[in-house]
mmCIF file of C-alpha atoms in Angstrom:
data_model
loop_
_atom_site.group_PDB
_atom_site.id
_atom_site.type_symbol
_atom_site.label_atom_id
_atom_site.label_comp_id
_atom_site.label_asym_id
_atom_site.label_seq_id
_atom_site.Cartn_x
_atom_site.Cartn_y
_atom_site.Cartn_z
ATOM 1 C CA ASP A 59 1.088 11.391 -92.967
ATOM 2 C CA ARG A 60 1.901 7.803 -93.872
ATOM 3 C CA GLN A 61 5.575 8.266 -93.048
ATOM 4 C CA THR A 62 5.073 8.566 -89.319
ATOM 5 C CA ASN A 63 7.746 8.146 -86.717
ATOM 6 C CA LEU A 64 7.121 5.257 -84.365
ATOM 7 C CA PHE A 65 7.412 7.497 -81.337
ATOM 8 C CA GLY A 66 5.649 10.761 -82.135
ATOM 9 C CA GLY A 67 8.328 12.534 -84.140
ATOM 10 C CA LYS A 68 11.198 11.807 -81.771
ATOM 11 C CA ASN A 69 14.182 9.761 -82.814
ATOM 12 C CA MET A 70 13.613 6.136 -81.942
ATOM 13 C CA LYS A 71 15.848 5.420 -78.993
ATOM 14 C CA LEU A 72 16.008 1.800 -78.015
ATOM 15 C CA ARG A 73 18.312 0.547 -75.332
ATOM 16 C CA ASN A 74 21.441 -1.314 -76.427
ATOM 17 C CA PHE A 75 20.073 -4.836 -76.343
ATOM 18 C CA SER A 76 22.980 -6.708 -77.942
ATOM 19 C CA VAL A 77 24.217 -8.557 -74.852
ATOM 20 C CA GLY A 78 20.858 -8.780 -73.101
ATOM 21 C CA LEU A 79 19.039 -9.920 -76.222
ATOM 22 C CA SER A 80 21.562 -12.638 -76.921
ATOM 23 C CA ALA A 81 21.548 -13.993 -73.396
ATOM 24 C CA PHE A 82 17.751 -13.931 -73.295
ATOM 25 C CA ALA A 83 17.380 -15.631 -76.674
ATOM 26 C CA VAL A 84 19.883 -18.362 -75.822
ATOM 27 C CA SER A 85 18.176 -19.070 -72.491
ATOM 28 C CA LEU A 86 14.775 -19.183 -74.198
ATOM 29 C CA VAL A 87 16.051 -21.674 -76.757
ATOM 30 C CA ALA A 88 17.566 -23.832 -74.029
ATOM 31 C CA GLN A 89 14.282 -23.788 -72.086
ATOM 32 C CA SER A 90 12.188 -24.597 -75.151
ATOM 33 C CA GLY A 91 14.390 -27.490 -76.229
ATOM 34 C CA ALA A 92 14.501 -26.126 -79.779
ATOM 35 C CA ALA A 93 17.410 -27.231 -81.920
ATOM 36 C CA LEU A 94 18.646 -23.761 -82.815
ATOM 37 C CA ALA A 95 22.259 -23.878 -83.751
ATOM 38 C CA ILE A 96 23.412 -20.446 -84.922
ATOM 39 C CA THR A 97 22.699 -17.028 -83.419
ATOM 40 C CA TYR A 98 23.439 -13.964 -85.555
ATOM 41 C CA GLU A 99 23.677 -10.597 -83.793
ATOM 42 C CA CYS A 100 23.363 -7.801 -86.348
ATOM 43 C CA ALA A 101 24.179 -4.119 -85.814
ATOM 44 C CA MET A 102 21.880 -2.355 -88.262
ATOM 45 C CA THR A 103 22.033 1.071 -89.899
ATOM 46 C CA ALA A 104 18.733 2.555 -91.055
ATOM 47 C CA HIS A 105 18.815 4.035 -94.550
ATOM 48 C CA THR A 106 15.430 5.661 -94.126
ATOM 49 C CA GLN A 107 14.056 7.737 -91.289
ATOM 50 C CA TYR A 108 11.138 7.275 -88.922
ATOM 51 C CA GLY A 109 12.632 4.535 -86.742
ATOM 52 C CA TRP A 110 11.342 1.407 -88.452
ATOM 53 C CA VAL A 111 14.758 -0.323 -88.626
ATOM 54 C CA PRO A 112 16.037 -1.240 -85.145
ATOM 55 C CA PRO A 113 19.727 -0.688 -84.320
ATOM 56 C CA GLN A 114 20.246 -4.298 -83.194
ATOM 57 C CA MET A 115 18.591 -7.466 -84.456
ATOM 58 C CA ILE A 116 19.132 -11.060 -83.400
ATOM 59 C CA VAL A 117 18.298 -14.027 -85.612
ATOM 60 C CA LEU A 118 18.440 -17.597 -84.351
ATOM 61 C CA VAL A 119 18.603 -20.120 -87.201
ATOM 62 C CA GLY A 120 17.617 -23.711 -86.572
ATOM 63 C CA GLU A 121 20.151 -26.464 -87.038
ATOM 64 C CA ASP A 122 17.839 -28.037 -89.599
ATOM 65 C CA GLU A 123 17.452 -24.666 -91.372
ATOM 66 C CA GLN A 124 13.674 -25.074 -91.122
ATOM 67 C CA GLN A 125 13.009 -22.681 -88.255
ATOM 68 C CA ALA A 126 14.103 -19.286 -87.003
ATOM 69 C CA LEU A 127 13.428 -16.821 -84.219
ATOM 70 C CA VAL A 128 13.979 -13.063 -84.372
ATOM 71 C CA TYR A 129 14.383 -10.511 -81.604
ATOM 72 C CA ASP A 130 15.069 -6.799 -81.422
ATOM 73 C CA GLY A 131 14.241 -3.853 -79.184
ATOM 74 C CA LEU A 132 10.813 -3.332 -80.729
ATOM 75 C CA ILE A 133 9.885 -6.997 -80.312
ATOM 76 C CA ALA A 134 11.199 -6.835 -76.734
ATOM 77 C CA GLU A 135 8.922 -3.876 -75.976
ATOM 78 C CA ILE A 136 5.807 -5.239 -77.691
ATOM 79 C CA VAL A 137 6.019 -9.032 -77.345
ATOM 80 C CA GLY A 138 8.677 -9.544 -74.672
ATOM 81 C CA GLU A 139 10.333 -12.573 -76.256
ATOM 82 C CA PRO A 140 11.719 -13.762 -79.617
ATOM 83 C CA ILE A 141 9.091 -14.476 -82.257
ATOM 84 C CA PRO A 142 9.008 -17.193 -84.927
ATOM 85 C CA ALA A 143 10.052 -16.202 -88.426
ATOM 86 C CA GLY A 144 9.813 -17.765 -91.849
ATOM 87 C CA LEU A 145 13.155 -19.068 -93.089
ATOM 88 C CA LYS A 146 14.057 -19.904 -96.669
ATOM 89 C CA ARG A 147 17.497 -20.670 -98.030
ATOM 90 C CA ARG A 148 18.141 -18.536 -101.110
ATOM 91 C CA ASN A 149 21.449 -20.159 -102.024
ATOM 92 C CA ALA A 150 24.490 -21.681 -100.310
ATOM 93 C CA SER A 151 25.400 -18.384 -98.657
ATOM 94 C CA SER A 152 22.135 -16.615 -97.797
ATOM 95 C CA PHE A 153 18.678 -16.888 -96.246
ATOM 96 C CA THR A 154 15.482 -14.895 -96.557
ATOM 97 C CA ILE A 155 13.851 -14.417 -93.160
ATOM 98 C CA THR A 156 10.335 -13.002 -92.819
ATOM 99 C CA TRP A 157 8.250 -11.987 -89.822
ATOM 100 C CA ARG A 158 5.465 -9.680 -88.745
ATOM 101 C CA VAL A 159 5.230 -7.426 -85.717
ATOM 102 C CA ASN A 160 1.714 -6.408 -84.667
ATOM 103 C CA ASP A 161 0.465 -3.446 -82.664
ATOM 104 C CA ILE A 162 3.424 -1.113 -83.212
ATOM 105 C CA PRO A 163 2.693 2.288 -81.628
ATOM 106 C CA ILE A 164 2.899 5.175 -84.070
ATOM 107 C CA THR A 165 2.476 8.980 -84.017
ATOM 108 C CA ASN A 166 1.196 10.064 -80.610
ATOM 109 C CA GLY A 167 1.136 6.561 -79.153
ATOM 110 C CA THR A 168 -2.633 6.109 -79.419
ATOM 111 C CA ASN A 169 -2.515 4.637 -82.920
ATOM 112 C CA LYS A 170 -1.014 1.270 -83.773
ATOM 113 C CA THR A 171 -0.096 -0.558 -86.951
ATOM 114 C CA ASP A 172 1.497 -3.819 -88.019
ATOM 115 C CA ALA A 173 4.618 -4.245 -90.129
ATOM 116 C CA GLU A 174 6.103 -7.037 -92.187
ATOM 117 C CA TYR A 175 9.876 -7.507 -92.172
ATOM 118 C CA VAL A 176 11.995 -9.186 -94.840
ATOM 119 C CA MET A 177 15.668 -9.793 -94.099
ATOM 120 C CA THR A 178 18.326 -11.196 -96.361
ATOM 121 C CA LEU A 179 21.060 -12.718 -94.215
ATOM 122 C CA PHE A 180 24.353 -13.316 -96.021
ATOM 123 C CA THR A 181 26.039 -16.018 -93.971
ATOM 124 C CA ASN A 182 29.279 -15.966 -95.960
ATOM 125 C CA ARG A 183 29.852 -12.211 -95.466
ATOM 126 C CA LEU A 184 28.039 -11.886 -92.120
ATOM 127 C CA ARG A 185 25.887 -9.040 -93.470
ATOM 128 C CA ALA A 186 22.160 -8.402 -93.410
ATOM 129 C CA ASN A 187 19.724 -6.259 -95.367
ATOM 130 C CA VAL A 188 16.246 -5.634 -94.001
ATOM 131 C CA ARG A 189 13.183 -4.047 -95.523
ATOM 132 C CA VAL A 190 10.154 -3.050 -93.436
ATOM 133 C CA TYR A 191 6.654 -2.749 -94.874
ATOM 134 C CA PRO A 192 4.235 -0.962 -92.513
ATOM 135 C CA ILE A 193 0.730 -2.231 -93.255
ATOM 136 C CA GLY A 194 -1.411 0.432 -94.921
ATOM 137 C CA SER A 195 1.558 2.509 -96.067
ATOM 138 C CA ASP A 196 2.882 2.973 -99.561
ATOM 139 C CA VAL A 197 6.370 3.524 -98.160
ATOM 140 C CA SER A 198 8.871 0.853 -97.135
ATOM 141 C CA HIS A 199 11.941 1.361 -94.984
ATOM 142 C CA HIS A 200 15.292 -0.370 -95.256
ATOM 143 C CA GLY A 201 18.571 -0.852 -93.495
ATOM 144 C CA SER A 202 21.719 -2.929 -93.585
ATOM 145 C CA GLY A 203 24.307 -4.106 -91.140
ATOM 146 C CA LYS A 204 27.115 -6.321 -90.040
ATOM 147 C CA CYS A 205 26.455 -9.482 -88.098
ATOM 148 C CA GLU A 206 28.444 -11.592 -85.684
ATOM 149 C CA ILE A 207 27.897 -15.195 -84.775
ATOM 150 C CA SER A 208 27.279 -15.564 -81.029
ATOM 151 C CA LYS A 209 28.863 -18.437 -79.237
#
């Protein structure tokens, strides 16, 4: 079945990372010396099943709008730190942000796949839409949410 749940048929239950993710991401940016100016914390609602859309996502957008980092519970579990993402300004009030997560456990935990993520971040409305494309699947998953700017 190509529409497999990430965790063997159980509902995906990630810890609430909103505060921990933000603090971790900010400290990482400070340590790296990167000029990342704005941190968006987004509470996401999945509009498809199978757990591909995480409940919280953090996007750090570079001051120069040329770089971004993303972080969520899945990235925390697999990579352990924010990962670089492609960043493209769509218009004065939105960005397209793209990234890939590799080695995502699926079904019984012995199989893994990769997925590509595409987020539209609406900076004027503080909203985000995300679409997830598991590699090798004909099905995509999507979600949307409200974002806050972290200080």
